[in-house]
PDB file of N, CA and C in Angstrom:
ATOM      1  N   MET A  60      -0.720 -37.728 -54.574  1.00 78.00           N
ATOM      2  CA  MET A  60       0.663 -38.170 -54.580  1.00 78.00           C
ATOM      3  C   MET A  60       1.349 -37.532 -53.374  1.00 78.00           C
ATOM      4  N   PRO A  61       2.025 -38.339 -52.555  1.00 78.00           N
ATOM      5  CA  PRO A  61       2.747 -37.787 -51.401  1.00 78.00           C
ATOM      6  C   PRO A  61       3.800 -36.759 -51.847  1.00 78.00           C
ATOM      7  N   ASN A  62       4.062 -35.795 -50.966  1.00 84.00           N
ATOM      8  CA  ASN A  62       4.994 -34.712 -51.299  1.00 84.00           C
ATOM      9  C   ASN A  62       6.366 -35.206 -51.726  1.00 84.00           C
ATOM     10  N   ASP A  63       6.901 -36.231 -51.044  1.00 88.00           N
ATOM     11  CA  ASP A  63       8.232 -36.731 -51.394  1.00 88.00           C
ATOM     12  C   ASP A  63       8.236 -37.358 -52.788  1.00 88.00           C
ATOM     13  N   LEU A  64       7.161 -38.058 -53.138  1.00 89.00           N
ATOM     14  CA  LEU A  64       7.066 -38.656 -54.467  1.00 89.00           C
ATOM     15  C   LEU A  64       6.863 -37.568 -55.517  1.00 89.00           C
ATOM     16  N   ALA A  65       6.061 -36.561 -55.199  1.00 92.00           N
ATOM     17  CA  ALA A  65       5.835 -35.448 -56.130  1.00 92.00           C
ATOM     18  C   ALA A  65       7.150 -34.740 -56.426  1.00 92.00           C
ATOM     19  N   ALA A  66       7.954 -34.528 -55.405  1.00 93.00           N
ATOM     20  CA  ALA A  66       9.252 -33.873 -55.600  1.00 93.00           C
ATOM     21  C   ALA A  66      10.154 -34.730 -56.479  1.00 93.00           C
ATOM     22  N   LYS A  67      10.145 -36.030 -56.269  1.00 94.00           N
ATOM     23  CA  LYS A  67      10.962 -36.943 -57.075  1.00 94.00           C
ATOM     24  C   LYS A  67      10.497 -36.943 -58.531  1.00 94.00           C
ATOM     25  N   VAL A  68       9.179 -36.971 -58.745  1.00 94.00           N
ATOM     26  CA  VAL A  68       8.625 -36.941 -60.095  1.00 94.00           C
ATOM     27  C   VAL A  68       9.039 -35.657 -60.800  1.00 94.00           C
ATOM     28  N   LYS A  69       8.875 -34.525 -60.125  1.00 95.00           N
ATOM     29  CA  LYS A  69       9.236 -33.235 -60.723  1.00 95.00           C
ATOM     30  C   LYS A  69      10.723 -33.186 -61.038  1.00 95.00           C
ATOM     31  N   SER A  70      11.538 -33.710 -60.138  1.00 96.00           N
ATOM     32  CA  SER A  70      12.977 -33.737 -60.349  1.00 96.00           C
ATOM     33  C   SER A  70      13.345 -34.586 -61.560  1.00 96.00           C
ATOM     34  N   GLU A  71      12.754 -35.761 -61.656  1.00 95.00           N
ATOM     35  CA  GLU A  71      13.035 -36.654 -62.789  1.00 95.00           C
ATOM     36  C   GLU A  71      12.539 -36.060 -64.104  1.00 95.00           C
ATOM     37  N   MET A  72      11.395 -35.413 -64.067  1.00 96.00           N
ATOM     38  CA  MET A  72      10.892 -34.768 -65.276  1.00 96.00           C
ATOM     39  C   MET A  72      11.886 -33.710 -65.746  1.00 96.00           C
ATOM     40  N   TYR A  73      12.407 -32.932 -64.815  1.00 96.00           N
ATOM     41  CA  TYR A  73      13.382 -31.893 -65.150  1.00 96.00           C
ATOM     42  C   TYR A  73      14.664 -32.515 -65.722  1.00 96.00           C
ATOM     43  N   LYS A  74      15.184 -33.534 -65.032  1.00 96.00           N
ATOM     44  CA  LYS A  74      16.421 -34.203 -65.469  1.00 96.00           C
ATOM     45  C   LYS A  74      16.284 -34.789 -66.862  1.00 96.00           C
ATOM     46  N   GLN A  75      15.118 -35.381 -67.151  1.00 96.00           N
ATOM     47  CA  GLN A  75      14.903 -36.055 -68.426  1.00 96.00           C
ATOM     48  C   GLN A  75      14.331 -35.133 -69.499  1.00 96.00           C
ATOM     49  N   GLY A  76      14.040 -33.892 -69.128  1.00 96.00           N
ATOM     50  CA  GLY A  76      13.507 -32.937 -70.090  1.00 96.00           C
ATOM     51  C   GLY A  76      12.093 -33.251 -70.548  1.00 96.00           C
ATOM     52  N   ILE A  77      11.323 -33.867 -69.663  1.00 96.00           N
ATOM     53  CA  ILE A  77       9.935 -34.214 -69.993  1.00 96.00           C
ATOM     54  C   ILE A  77       9.008 -33.174 -69.382  1.00 96.00           C
ATOM     55  N   THR A  78       8.158 -32.587 -70.205  1.00 96.00           N
ATOM     56  CA  THR A  78       7.186 -31.611 -69.716  1.00 96.00           C
ATOM     57  C   THR A  78       5.930 -32.322 -69.242  1.00 96.00           C
ATOM     58  N   GLN A  79       5.104 -31.591 -68.489  1.00 95.00           N
ATOM     59  CA  GLN A  79       3.830 -32.166 -68.068  1.00 95.00           C
ATOM     60  C   GLN A  79       2.975 -32.457 -69.292  1.00 95.00           C
ATOM     61  N   LYS A  80       3.083 -31.608 -70.302  1.00 96.00           N
ATOM     62  CA  LYS A  80       2.319 -31.829 -71.527  1.00 96.00           C
ATOM     63  C   LYS A  80       2.729 -33.143 -72.178  1.00 96.00           C
ATOM     64  N   ARG A  81       4.041 -33.409 -72.261  1.00 96.00           N
ATOM     65  CA  ARG A  81       4.524 -34.653 -72.873  1.00 96.00           C
ATOM     66  C   ARG A  81       4.119 -35.852 -72.026  1.00 96.00           C
ATOM     67  N   LEU A  82       4.232 -35.728 -70.717  1.00 96.00           N
ATOM     68  CA  LEU A  82       3.829 -36.809 -69.827  1.00 96.00           C
ATOM     69  C   LEU A  82       2.339 -37.102 -70.005  1.00 96.00           C
ATOM     70  N   ALA A  83       1.545 -36.059 -70.143  1.00 96.00           N
ATOM     71  CA  ALA A  83       0.109 -36.223 -70.367  1.00 96.00           C
ATOM     72  C   ALA A  83      -0.156 -36.959 -71.679  1.00 96.00           C
ATOM     73  N   GLU A  84       0.601 -36.608 -72.720  1.00 97.00           N
ATOM     74  CA  GLU A  84       0.448 -37.290 -74.007  1.00 97.00           C
ATOM     75  C   GLU A  84       0.763 -38.773 -73.879  1.00 97.00           C
ATOM     76  N   LEU A  85       1.812 -39.093 -73.138  1.00 95.00           N
ATOM     77  CA  LEU A  85       2.195 -40.491 -72.949  1.00 95.00           C
ATOM     78  C   LEU A  85       1.129 -41.270 -72.166  1.00 95.00           C
ATOM     79  N   LEU A  86       0.459 -40.577 -71.259  1.00 95.00           N
ATOM     80  CA  LEU A  86      -0.581 -41.217 -70.446  1.00 95.00           C
ATOM     81  C   LEU A  86      -1.949 -41.200 -71.118  1.00 95.00           C
ATOM     82  N   GLY A  87      -2.119 -40.339 -72.111  1.00 96.00           N
ATOM     83  CA  GLY A  87      -3.402 -40.216 -72.774  1.00 96.00           C
ATOM     84  C   GLY A  87      -4.416 -39.402 -71.987  1.00 96.00           C
ATOM     85  N   VAL A  88      -3.917 -38.433 -71.214  1.00 97.00           N
ATOM     86  CA  VAL A  88      -4.782 -37.553 -70.428  1.00 97.00           C
ATOM     87  C   VAL A  88      -4.363 -36.107 -70.676  1.00 97.00           C
ATOM     88  N   SER A  89      -5.055 -35.164 -70.050  1.00 97.00           N
ATOM     89  CA  SER A  89      -4.728 -33.756 -70.228  1.00 97.00           C
ATOM     90  C   SER A  89      -3.593 -33.324 -69.296  1.00 97.00           C
ATOM     91  N   ALA A  90      -2.899 -32.274 -69.690  1.00 96.00           N
ATOM     92  CA  ALA A  90      -1.806 -31.736 -68.864  1.00 96.00           C
ATOM     93  C   ALA A  90      -2.321 -31.228 -67.509  1.00 96.00           C
ATOM     94  N   PRO A  91      -3.474 -30.541 -67.460  1.00 96.00           N
ATOM     95  CA  PRO A  91      -3.979 -30.127 -66.142  1.00 96.00           C
ATOM     96  C   PRO A  91      -4.284 -31.315 -65.219  1.00 96.00           C
ATOM     97  N   TYR A  92      -4.740 -32.428 -65.807  1.00 96.00           N
ATOM     98  CA  TYR A  92      -5.020 -33.623 -65.009  1.00 96.00           C
ATOM     99  C   TYR A  92      -3.713 -34.178 -64.420  1.00 96.00           C
ATOM    100  N   VAL A  93      -2.655 -34.189 -65.227  1.00 95.00           N
ATOM    101  CA  VAL A  93      -1.346 -34.642 -64.728  1.00 95.00           C
ATOM    102  C   VAL A  93      -0.896 -33.726 -63.597  1.00 95.00           C
ATOM    103  N   SER A  94      -1.069 -32.428 -63.765  1.00 95.00           N
ATOM    104  CA  SER A  94      -0.707 -31.477 -62.718  1.00 95.00           C
ATOM    105  C   SER A  94      -1.478 -31.767 -61.434  1.00 95.00           C
ATOM    106  N   ASP A  95      -2.772 -32.027 -61.563  1.00 95.00           N
ATOM    107  CA  ASP A  95      -3.598 -32.350 -60.395  1.00 95.00           C
ATOM    108  C   ASP A  95      -3.105 -33.614 -59.695  1.00 95.00           C
ATOM    109  N   ILE A  96      -2.719 -34.623 -60.468  1.00 94.00           N
ATOM    110  CA  ILE A  96      -2.212 -35.868 -59.880  1.00 94.00           C
ATOM    111  C   ILE A  96      -0.917 -35.601 -59.129  1.00 94.00           C
ATOM    112  N   ILE A  97       0.021 -34.921 -59.780  1.00 93.00           N
ATOM    113  CA  ILE A  97       1.327 -34.657 -59.170  1.00 93.00           C
ATOM    114  C   ILE A  97       1.189 -33.817 -57.907  1.00 93.00           C
ATOM    115  N   ASN A  98       0.281 -32.854 -57.929  1.00 92.00           N
ATOM    116  CA  ASN A  98       0.120 -31.942 -56.791  1.00 92.00           C
ATOM    117  C   ASN A  98      -0.878 -32.425 -55.751  1.00 92.00           C
ATOM    118  N   GLY A  99      -1.347 -33.679 -55.893  1.00 92.00           N
ATOM    119  CA  GLY A  99      -2.188 -34.292 -54.875  1.00 92.00           C
ATOM    120  C   GLY A  99      -3.644 -33.871 -54.877  1.00 92.00           C
ATOM    121  N   ARG A 100      -4.107 -33.239 -55.947  1.00 94.00           N
ATOM    122  CA  ARG A 100      -5.505 -32.831 -56.018  1.00 94.00           C
ATOM    123  C   ARG A 100      -6.400 -33.947 -56.560  1.00 94.00           C
ATOM    124  N   ARG A 101      -5.790 -34.965 -57.154  1.00 93.00           N
ATOM    125  CA  ARG A 101      -6.526 -36.145 -57.630  1.00 93.00           C
ATOM    126  C   ARG A 101      -5.914 -37.356 -56.943  1.00 93.00           C
ATOM    127  N   THR A 102      -6.737 -38.101 -56.221  1.00 91.00           N
ATOM    128  CA  THR A 102      -6.197 -39.217 -55.436  1.00 91.00           C
ATOM    129  C   THR A 102      -6.989 -40.511 -55.597  1.00 91.00           C
ATOM    130  N   GLY A 103      -7.945 -40.513 -56.500  1.00 93.00           N
ATOM    131  CA  GLY A 103      -8.798 -41.691 -56.677  1.00 93.00           C
ATOM    132  C   GLY A 103      -8.064 -42.870 -57.287  1.00 93.00           C
ATOM    133  N   GLU A 104      -8.809 -43.937 -57.480  1.00 96.00           N
ATOM    134  CA  GLU A 104      -8.244 -45.182 -58.009  1.00 96.00           C
ATOM    135  C   GLU A 104      -7.608 -44.970 -59.384  1.00 96.00           C
ATOM    136  N   LYS A 105      -8.287 -44.251 -60.263  1.00 95.00           N
ATOM    137  CA  LYS A 105      -7.762 -43.998 -61.605  1.00 95.00           C
ATOM    138  C   LYS A 105      -6.474 -43.174 -61.525  1.00 95.00           C
ATOM    139  N   ALA A 106      -6.455 -42.188 -60.648  1.00 94.00           N
ATOM    140  CA  ALA A 106      -5.251 -41.360 -60.479  1.00 94.00           C
ATOM    141  C   ALA A 106      -4.088 -42.219 -59.985  1.00 94.00           C
ATOM    142  N   GLN A 107      -4.370 -43.171 -59.102  1.00 95.00           N
ATOM    143  CA  GLN A 107      -3.306 -44.040 -58.586  1.00 95.00           C
ATOM    144  C   GLN A 107      -2.736 -44.928 -59.696  1.00 95.00           C
ATOM    145  N   GLN A 108      -3.580 -45.338 -60.630  1.00 96.00           N
ATOM    146  CA  GLN A 108      -3.090 -46.099 -61.778  1.00 96.00           C
ATOM    147  C   GLN A 108      -2.166 -45.235 -62.618  1.00 96.00           C
ATOM    148  N   HIS A 109      -2.531 -43.960 -62.770  1.00 96.00           N
ATOM    149  CA  HIS A 109      -1.686 -43.045 -63.533  1.00 96.00           C
ATOM    150  C   HIS A 109      -0.359 -42.799 -62.811  1.00 96.00           C
ATOM    151  N   VAL A 110      -0.383 -42.764 -61.487  1.00 95.00           N
ATOM    152  CA  VAL A 110       0.850 -42.592 -60.714  1.00 95.00           C
ATOM    153  C   VAL A 110       1.804 -43.746 -61.023  1.00 95.00           C
ATOM    154  N   LYS A 111       1.279 -44.962 -61.075  1.00 95.00           N
ATOM    155  CA  LYS A 111       2.114 -46.126 -61.398  1.00 95.00           C
ATOM    156  C   LYS A 111       2.725 -45.978 -62.783  1.00 95.00           C
ATOM    157  N   HIS A 112       1.931 -45.496 -63.747  1.00 96.00           N
ATOM    158  CA  HIS A 112       2.439 -45.304 -65.103  1.00 96.00           C
ATOM    159  C   HIS A 112       3.489 -44.192 -65.151  1.00 96.00           C
ATOM    160  N   ILE A 113       3.255 -43.128 -64.396  1.00 96.00           N
ATOM    161  CA  ILE A 113       4.220 -42.029 -64.339  1.00 96.00           C
ATOM    162  C   ILE A 113       5.546 -42.531 -63.803  1.00 96.00           C
ATOM    163  N   LYS A 114       5.490 -43.315 -62.728  1.00 95.00           N
ATOM    164  CA  LYS A 114       6.714 -43.867 -62.140  1.00 95.00           C
ATOM    165  C   LYS A 114       7.440 -44.767 -63.133  1.00 95.00           C
ATOM    166  N   LYS A 115       6.689 -45.547 -63.889  1.00 96.00           N
ATOM    167  CA  LYS A 115       7.293 -46.439 -64.881  1.00 96.00           C
ATOM    168  C   LYS A 115       7.941 -45.636 -66.008  1.00 96.00           C
ATOM    169  N   ILE A 116       7.239 -44.627 -66.509  1.00 95.00           N
ATOM    170  CA  ILE A 116       7.773 -43.795 -67.579  1.00 95.00           C
ATOM    171  C   ILE A 116       9.067 -43.113 -67.148  1.00 95.00           C
ATOM    172  N   LEU A 117       9.107 -42.632 -65.913  1.00 95.00           N
ATOM    173  CA  LEU A 117      10.270 -41.887 -65.422  1.00 95.00           C
ATOM    174  C   LEU A 117      11.351 -42.788 -64.832  1.00 95.00           C
ATOM    175  N   GLY A 118      11.032 -44.058 -64.663  1.00 95.00           N
ATOM    176  CA  GLY A 118      12.006 -45.001 -64.120  1.00 95.00           C
ATOM    177  C   GLY A 118      12.278 -44.814 -62.639  1.00 95.00           C
ATOM    178  N   ILE A 119      11.221 -44.533 -61.888  1.00 91.00           N
ATOM    179  CA  ILE A 119      11.394 -44.373 -60.427  1.00 91.00           C
ATOM    180  C   ILE A 119      10.484 -45.333 -59.678  1.00 91.00           C
TER     181      ILE A 119
END
């Protein structure tokens, strides 16, 4: 995830009171995996699908 998008995701999570754990539950993955996606450590096709879902959940 690009740095500007990661910052926006983190900001929206804070504003909406959503934790990485809750976001992981909504996506059906682990919290460390969500952290890896947000921080750019996971960039594959599956991670990109999760990025789309994260953006939809957060409304960005």
